[in-house]
Amino acid sequence: MNEVLSQDEIDQLLTTMSNGAPADALDEFKPEKETRKIKIYDFKRPDKFSKEQIRTISIMHETFGRLTSTSLSAQLRSMVHVRLASVDQLTYEEFIRSIPTPTTLAVINMDPLKGNAILEIDPSITFRIIEHLFGWSDKNPIESAKPANRDLTDIEQSVMEGIIVRILANMREAWTQVIDLRPRLGQIETNPQFAQIVPPTEMVVLVTLETTIGNEEGMLNFCIPYLTIEPIISKLSSQFWFSSVRRNSTTQYLNTLKEKLSDVDMDVVAEIGSINLPIRDVLSLQVGDVVRLSNTKVGDPLVLSVGNKKKFYCQPGIVGKKMAVQVIEKIDNGDSDEFEELSVEGDESYE
């Protein structure tokens, strides 16, 4: 197959030949063959989540991190920063092997989704939280004890249950754009081998959040099996996410706008009839002149206009010593404006 040289390569070749370069030097001007990019695929751990789904999960848990930072800072009375570090997919066995023993493993029921998830809190973060709740302060001159390589006591486990419940409330709020998640704490384990929620080869999505409490740093891991999240996998797309956000925002703005418009004063006019007159007749009108309304008959209902729109038919009358009109029928003008909600009972009067 003949190879085609570019114009730059032809110019360089002619320059080299004119300078008397050896023939071997001409080989370097041969165009490089395009190499195919090959992606290694491991059939033992197939990818279950697309890049777009991973990106959506990242957005959700960035919100979760901000909410958790605020709630824990208020509860611990210390600066807490929870920031999304990464979102990866791996096998459940790889996740179990990556976490220390002992650690704080919370088995989470992901109602209404089927199955469970795992919330793992690094021991350094666990014991720092317990120290703060037991009275330790960042301003305390006494240094914090190093995390003990031991299981939690009954009291410490009870304390952590309250913290995890608060964290799960933030998780529910972060997931609200996708599903009305109601996560519940099932049990707390310290040995990863006792938290086998799915087979070891099952794919999971691992959300890792960097957590800083004072000067102590650690990780908070949220492991969700693919089998658990599969029913809503189609909702984990940027299109669904942003359309859901826009829909909720529109409803919120609509309610606010209706509330503001409810206090706006509108001109309401009862019109007996109308007629077209030439300008010379209008200029010659005097007190006592009678203008005949050719399109209006005695007994015809009046038209009640709101602003510049005709909205109702009404009939004139008197309420006390004041003239009034009674609405008898709504004019169907085909408007479908969402902001326009004028509901009037049949015997309501306007003075």
Short mmCIF file of C-alpha atoms in Angstrom, two decimals:
data_model
loop_
_atom_site.label_atom_id
_atom_site.label_comp_id
_atom_site.label_asym_id
_atom_site.label_seq_id
_atom_site.Cartn_x
_atom_site.Cartn_y
_atom_site.Cartn_z
CA MET A 1 0.00 0.00 0.00
CA ASN A 2 1.46 3.39 -1.01
CA GLU A 3 2.04 5.87 1.83
CA VAL A 4 1.18 9.52 1.29
CA LEU A 5 3.58 12.11 2.76
CA SER A 6 2.39 15.43 4.09
CA GLN A 7 3.70 18.69 2.62
CA ASP A 8 5.97 19.27 5.63
CA GLU A 9 7.47 15.80 5.29
CA ILE A 10 8.09 16.38 1.57
CA ASP A 11 9.87 19.68 2.32
CA GLN A 12 12.06 18.06 4.98
CA LEU A 13 12.88 15.18 2.64
CA LEU A 14 13.95 17.52 -0.16
CA THR A 15 16.06 19.56 2.27
CA THR A 16 17.81 16.44 3.52
CA MET A 17 18.51 15.17 0.01
CA SER A 18 19.87 18.55 -1.08
CA ASN A 19 22.26 18.52 1.90
CA GLY A 20 23.62 15.12 0.85
CA ALA A 21 22.30 13.16 3.84
CA PRO A 22 22.86 9.35 3.78
CA ALA A 23 20.05 7.09 2.67
CA ASP A 24 19.60 5.72 6.17
CA ALA A 25 18.62 9.17 7.36
CA LEU A 26 15.66 9.14 5.05
CA ASP A 27 13.97 6.43 7.09
CA GLU A 28 13.15 8.85 9.88
CA PHE A 29 10.87 10.80 7.55
CA LYS A 30 8.53 7.90 7.00
CA PRO A 31 5.09 8.70 8.41
CA GLU A 32 4.30 6.85 11.58
CA LYS A 33 1.61 4.26 11.36
CA GLU A 34 -1.42 4.89 13.46
CA THR A 35 -1.52 2.62 16.48
CA ARG A 36 -4.84 1.37 17.79
CA LYS A 37 -5.60 2.27 21.36
CA ILE A 38 -6.45 -0.89 23.25
CA LYS A 39 -8.31 -0.79 26.54
CA ILE A 40 -7.73 -3.71 28.87
CA TYR A 41 -11.01 -5.29 29.98
CA ASP A 42 -11.17 -7.59 32.98
CA PHE A 43 -14.02 -10.07 32.64
CA LYS A 44 -13.71 -10.94 36.33
CA ARG A 45 -14.80 -7.41 37.31
CA PRO A 46 -16.95 -5.95 34.50
CA ASP A 47 -17.92 -2.29 34.70
CA LYS A 48 -21.56 -1.92 35.69
CA PHE A 49 -21.69 1.88 35.97
CA SER A 50 -21.18 4.26 33.06
CA LYS A 51 -19.11 7.42 33.35
CA GLU A 52 -22.27 9.51 33.35
CA GLN A 53 -23.75 7.49 36.21
CA ILE A 54 -20.53 7.81 38.19
CA ARG A 55 -20.62 11.58 37.58
CA THR A 56 -24.21 11.80 38.85
CA ILE A 57 -23.34 9.83 41.98
CA SER A 58 -20.45 12.25 42.51
CA ILE A 59 -22.80 15.25 42.32
CA MET A 60 -25.18 13.66 44.83
CA HIS A 61 -22.45 12.96 47.35
CA GLU A 62 -20.84 16.37 46.98
CA THR A 63 -24.15 17.64 48.35
CA PHE A 64 -24.05 14.92 51.00
CA GLY A 65 -20.57 16.05 52.05
CA ARG A 66 -21.66 19.67 52.47
CA LEU A 67 -24.71 18.69 54.53
CA THR A 68 -22.68 16.36 56.73
CA SER A 69 -20.02 19.02 57.29
CA THR A 70 -22.66 21.44 58.56
CA SER A 71 -24.53 18.97 60.80
CA LEU A 72 -21.41 17.44 62.40
CA SER A 73 -19.85 20.86 62.97
CA ALA A 74 -22.95 21.90 64.90
CA GLN A 75 -23.14 18.68 66.92
CA LEU A 76 -19.42 18.43 67.76
CA ARG A 77 -18.93 22.20 68.15
CA SER A 78 -15.80 21.94 66.06
CA MET A 79 -14.92 22.56 62.44
CA VAL A 80 -15.71 19.48 60.37
CA HIS A 81 -14.96 19.21 56.67
CA VAL A 82 -16.35 16.33 54.59
CA ARG A 83 -15.23 16.45 50.97
CA LEU A 84 -15.78 13.99 48.14
CA ALA A 85 -12.49 12.32 47.27
CA SER A 86 -13.44 9.71 44.66
CA VAL A 87 -16.17 7.47 43.26
CA ASP A 88 -14.97 4.06 42.04
CA GLN A 89 -16.44 0.73 41.04
CA LEU A 90 -14.85 -2.46 42.29
CA THR A 91 -15.78 -5.85 43.69
CA TYR A 92 -17.12 -6.19 47.20
CA GLU A 93 -14.15 -8.37 48.11
CA GLU A 94 -11.73 -5.60 47.10
CA PHE A 95 -13.63 -3.15 49.28
CA ILE A 96 -13.55 -5.47 52.31
CA ARG A 97 -9.81 -6.00 51.91
CA SER A 98 -9.13 -2.26 51.68
CA ILE A 99 -10.54 -1.31 55.09
CA PRO A 100 -8.81 -1.80 58.44
CA THR A 101 -9.77 -4.21 61.22
CA PRO A 102 -11.29 -3.26 63.56
CA THR A 103 -13.30 -0.36 62.13
CA THR A 104 -16.83 1.05 62.32
CA LEU A 105 -19.06 -0.65 59.77
CA ALA A 106 -22.71 0.36 59.67
CA VAL A 107 -25.07 -1.89 57.71
CA ILE A 108 -27.66 0.41 56.12
CA ASN A 109 -31.11 -0.65 54.93
CA MET A 110 -31.75 1.29 51.70
CA ASP A 111 -35.55 1.28 51.81
CA PRO A 112 -37.42 1.42 49.38
CA LEU A 113 -34.53 -0.15 47.44
CA LYS A 114 -33.88 -3.82 48.06
CA GLY A 115 -30.71 -4.85 49.82
CA ASN A 116 -28.24 -3.09 52.09
CA ALA A 117 -25.29 -0.75 51.84
CA ILE A 118 -22.22 -0.23 54.02
CA LEU A 119 -21.11 3.00 55.70
CA GLU A 120 -17.53 2.67 56.97
CA ILE A 121 -16.02 5.29 59.26
CA ASP A 122 -12.26 5.34 59.76
CA PRO A 123 -11.22 4.51 63.38
CA SER A 124 -9.37 7.82 63.73
CA ILE A 125 -12.57 9.71 62.87
CA THR A 126 -14.70 7.46 65.07
CA PHE A 127 -12.63 8.03 68.20
CA ARG A 128 -12.25 11.75 67.53
CA ILE A 129 -16.06 12.06 67.31
CA ILE A 130 -16.42 10.16 70.59
CA GLU A 131 -13.81 12.36 72.28
CA HIS A 132 -15.65 15.53 71.23
CA LEU A 133 -18.99 14.23 72.48
CA PHE A 134 -17.35 13.24 75.78
CA GLY A 135 -16.04 16.75 76.35
CA TRP A 136 -12.72 16.97 74.53
CA SER A 137 -12.10 20.28 72.72
CA ASP A 138 -9.68 21.40 70.01
CA LYS A 139 -8.60 24.17 72.41
CA ASN A 140 -7.87 21.68 75.17
CA PRO A 141 -4.15 21.67 75.98
CA ILE A 142 -4.31 17.95 76.74
CA GLU A 143 -3.46 16.01 73.60
CA SER A 144 -5.98 13.62 72.16
CA ALA A 145 -5.27 9.95 72.71
CA LYS A 146 -4.28 8.02 69.63
CA PRO A 147 -7.00 5.77 68.16
CA ALA A 148 -7.00 2.46 70.00
CA ASN A 149 -6.82 -0.73 67.98
CA ARG A 150 -9.89 -2.20 69.64
CA ASP A 151 -13.61 -2.71 69.29
CA LEU A 152 -16.09 -0.11 70.47
CA THR A 153 -17.56 -0.41 73.92
CA ASP A 154 -21.32 -0.56 74.36
CA ILE A 155 -21.44 3.13 75.32
CA GLU A 156 -19.23 4.17 72.40
CA GLN A 157 -21.33 2.10 70.00
CA SER A 158 -24.51 3.76 71.28
CA VAL A 159 -22.91 7.17 70.74
CA MET A 160 -21.90 6.29 67.19
CA GLU A 161 -25.42 5.06 66.41
CA GLY A 162 -26.73 8.58 67.04
CA ILE A 163 -24.04 10.07 64.78
CA ILE A 164 -24.77 7.60 61.98
CA VAL A 165 -28.52 8.29 62.16
CA ARG A 166 -27.78 11.98 61.66
CA ILE A 167 -25.48 11.19 58.72
CA LEU A 168 -28.22 9.05 57.15
CA ALA A 169 -30.63 12.02 57.35
CA ASN A 170 -28.17 13.99 55.22
CA MET A 171 -27.94 11.08 52.80
CA ARG A 172 -31.70 11.05 52.37
CA GLU A 173 -31.71 14.75 51.52
CA ALA A 174 -28.84 14.34 49.05
CA TRP A 175 -30.67 11.55 47.21
CA THR A 176 -34.03 13.31 47.10
CA GLN A 177 -33.65 14.36 43.43
CA VAL A 178 -33.44 10.69 42.39
CA ILE A 179 -35.54 8.75 44.91
CA ASP A 180 -37.27 9.26 48.24
CA LEU A 181 -34.66 7.22 50.06
CA ARG A 182 -35.34 6.21 53.67
CA PRO A 183 -32.04 4.75 54.89
CA ARG A 184 -32.15 3.02 58.28
CA LEU A 185 -29.34 1.80 60.47
CA GLY A 186 -29.44 -1.98 60.77
CA GLN A 187 -26.42 -2.90 62.86
CA ILE A 188 -22.85 -1.86 63.59
CA GLU A 189 -19.97 -4.27 63.04
CA THR A 190 -16.26 -3.86 63.71
CA ASN A 191 -15.01 -6.85 61.70
CA PRO A 192 -15.49 -6.56 57.91
CA GLN A 193 -15.80 -10.34 57.61
CA PHE A 194 -19.10 -10.16 59.52
CA ALA A 195 -20.63 -7.69 57.05
CA GLN A 196 -21.17 -9.85 53.98
CA ILE A 197 -24.13 -8.12 52.36
CA VAL A 198 -23.43 -9.41 48.80
CA PRO A 199 -21.23 -12.12 47.23
CA PRO A 200 -17.49 -11.23 47.13
CA THR A 201 -17.44 -10.95 43.32
CA GLU A 202 -20.44 -8.61 43.13
CA MET A 203 -19.68 -5.14 41.75
CA VAL A 204 -20.20 -2.15 44.05
CA VAL A 205 -19.79 1.61 43.77
CA LEU A 206 -17.53 3.03 46.46
CA VAL A 207 -17.93 6.67 47.46
CA THR A 208 -14.91 7.90 49.44
CA LEU A 209 -15.09 11.15 51.39
CA GLU A 210 -12.15 12.86 53.05
CA THR A 211 -13.16 13.83 56.57
CA THR A 212 -11.32 16.32 58.77
CA ILE A 213 -12.25 17.02 62.40
CA GLY A 214 -9.93 19.62 63.89
CA ASN A 215 -6.48 18.36 63.03
CA GLU A 216 -7.54 14.74 62.63
CA GLU A 217 -8.02 13.35 59.12
CA GLY A 218 -9.58 10.13 57.95
CA MET A 219 -11.92 8.56 55.42
CA LEU A 220 -15.63 7.91 55.31
CA ASN A 221 -16.61 5.22 52.78
CA PHE A 222 -20.08 4.51 51.44
CA CYS A 223 -20.36 1.18 49.60
CA ILE A 224 -23.48 0.54 47.49
CA PRO A 225 -23.88 -2.82 45.69
CA TYR A 226 -24.99 -2.74 42.07
CA LEU A 227 -27.90 -5.08 42.89
CA THR A 228 -29.21 -2.51 45.36
CA ILE A 229 -29.00 0.48 43.06
CA GLU A 230 -29.99 -1.33 39.84
CA PRO A 231 -33.75 -0.40 39.96
CA ILE A 232 -32.90 3.33 39.72
CA ILE A 233 -29.80 3.05 37.51
CA SER A 234 -31.64 4.77 34.64
CA LYS A 235 -32.22 7.82 36.86
CA LEU A 236 -28.50 8.27 37.44
CA SER A 237 -28.05 10.43 34.39
CA SER A 238 -27.23 14.11 34.05
CA GLN A 239 -30.38 14.71 32.00
CA PHE A 240 -32.67 13.23 34.67
CA TRP A 241 -30.76 14.93 37.49
CA PHE A 242 -30.85 18.46 36.07
CA SER A 243 -34.43 18.14 34.80
CA SER A 244 -35.48 17.05 38.28
CA VAL A 245 -33.66 19.99 39.86
CA ARG A 246 -35.22 22.38 37.33
CA ARG A 247 -38.69 20.93 37.92
CA ASN A 248 -38.45 21.35 41.68
CA SER A 249 -37.01 24.85 41.32
CA THR A 250 -39.84 25.85 38.94
CA THR A 251 -42.46 24.64 41.41
CA GLN A 252 -40.79 26.54 44.22
CA TYR A 253 -40.59 29.76 42.19
CA LEU A 254 -44.17 29.32 41.02
CA ASN A 255 -45.48 29.08 44.58
CA THR A 256 -43.44 32.12 45.62
CA LEU A 257 -44.69 34.10 42.63
CA LYS A 258 -48.30 33.20 43.37
CA GLU A 259 -47.85 34.29 46.97
CA LYS A 260 -46.45 37.66 45.88
CA LEU A 261 -49.15 38.18 43.23
CA SER A 262 -51.94 37.49 45.71
CA ASP A 263 -51.39 40.93 47.30
CA VAL A 264 -51.37 42.86 44.00
CA ASP A 265 -54.33 45.26 43.50
CA MET A 266 -56.22 44.71 40.23
CA ASP A 267 -58.80 46.94 38.51
CA VAL A 268 -62.15 45.14 38.19
CA VAL A 269 -64.59 46.82 35.79
CA ALA A 270 -68.23 45.90 35.05
CA GLU A 271 -68.92 46.85 31.46
CA ILE A 272 -72.52 47.42 30.33
CA GLY A 273 -71.69 47.61 26.65
CA SER A 274 -69.59 49.32 23.99
CA ILE A 275 -70.05 51.13 20.71
CA ASN A 276 -67.80 52.61 18.05
CA LEU A 277 -68.25 56.34 17.42
CA PRO A 278 -66.47 58.66 14.99
CA ILE A 279 -64.30 61.29 16.60
CA ARG A 280 -66.60 64.16 15.56
CA ASP A 281 -69.49 62.55 17.51
CA VAL A 282 -67.29 62.09 20.58
CA LEU A 283 -66.24 65.76 20.46
CA SER A 284 -69.87 66.90 20.22
CA LEU A 285 -71.09 64.92 23.24
CA GLN A 286 -72.76 67.02 25.95
CA VAL A 287 -74.38 66.45 29.31
CA GLY A 288 -77.79 64.88 28.82
CA ASP A 289 -77.01 63.21 25.48
CA VAL A 290 -78.15 59.59 25.12
CA VAL A 291 -75.79 57.09 23.52
CA ARG A 292 -77.54 54.02 22.18
CA LEU A 293 -75.71 50.73 22.69
CA SER A 294 -76.86 48.86 19.61
CA ASN A 295 -75.18 45.55 20.62
CA THR A 296 -76.63 45.45 24.15
CA LYS A 297 -80.17 44.52 25.08
CA VAL A 298 -82.05 45.12 28.30
CA GLY A 299 -81.52 42.12 30.58
CA ASP A 300 -78.21 41.06 29.00
CA PRO A 301 -75.51 40.25 31.57
CA LEU A 302 -72.65 42.68 32.11
CA VAL A 303 -69.05 41.76 31.39
CA LEU A 304 -66.69 41.83 34.38
CA SER A 305 -63.11 42.54 33.31
CA VAL A 306 -60.06 41.92 35.50
CA GLY A 307 -57.27 44.17 34.33
CA ASN A 308 -57.66 44.16 30.56
CA LYS A 309 -59.16 40.66 30.28
CA LYS A 310 -62.83 39.77 30.20
CA LYS A 311 -63.28 37.08 32.86
CA PHE A 312 -66.93 36.83 34.02
CA TYR A 313 -70.54 37.57 33.18
CA CYS A 314 -72.40 39.34 35.96
CA GLN A 315 -75.67 41.09 36.74
CA PRO A 316 -76.09 44.46 38.47
CA GLY A 317 -77.73 44.92 41.84
CA ILE A 318 -77.55 46.70 45.17
CA VAL A 319 -75.95 45.59 48.43
CA GLY A 320 -77.03 47.91 51.24
CA LYS A 321 -76.69 51.40 49.87
CA LYS A 322 -74.02 50.52 47.32
CA MET A 323 -74.25 49.29 43.76
CA ALA A 324 -72.77 45.82 43.16
CA VAL A 325 -72.56 43.06 40.61
CA GLN A 326 -73.10 39.34 41.08
CA VAL A 327 -70.94 36.89 39.13
CA ILE A 328 -73.12 34.40 37.30
CA GLU A 329 -70.76 32.71 34.79
CA LYS A 330 -67.09 32.47 33.94
CA ILE A 331 -65.99 33.42 30.44
CA ASP A 332 -64.05 30.60 28.80
CA ASN A 333 -61.37 32.40 26.81
CA GLY A 334 -59.07 29.39 26.40
CA ASP A 335 -56.30 30.72 28.67
CA SER A 336 -54.24 28.01 30.38
CA ASP A 337 -51.97 30.28 32.36
CA GLU A 338 -50.73 28.49 35.48
CA PHE A 339 -50.48 31.74 37.38
CA GLU A 340 -54.13 32.56 36.82
CA GLU A 341 -56.33 30.96 39.46
CA LEU A 342 -59.50 32.99 39.97
CA SER A 343 -62.05 30.83 41.72
CA VAL A 344 -65.33 32.57 42.47
CA GLU A 345 -68.50 31.14 43.94
CA GLY A 346 -71.69 31.74 42.04
CA ASP A 347 -73.38 34.03 44.56
CA GLU A 348 -70.35 36.16 45.52
CA SER A 349 -70.80 39.87 45.08
CA TYR A 350 -68.31 42.66 44.31
CA GLU A 351 -69.07 46.14 45.54
#
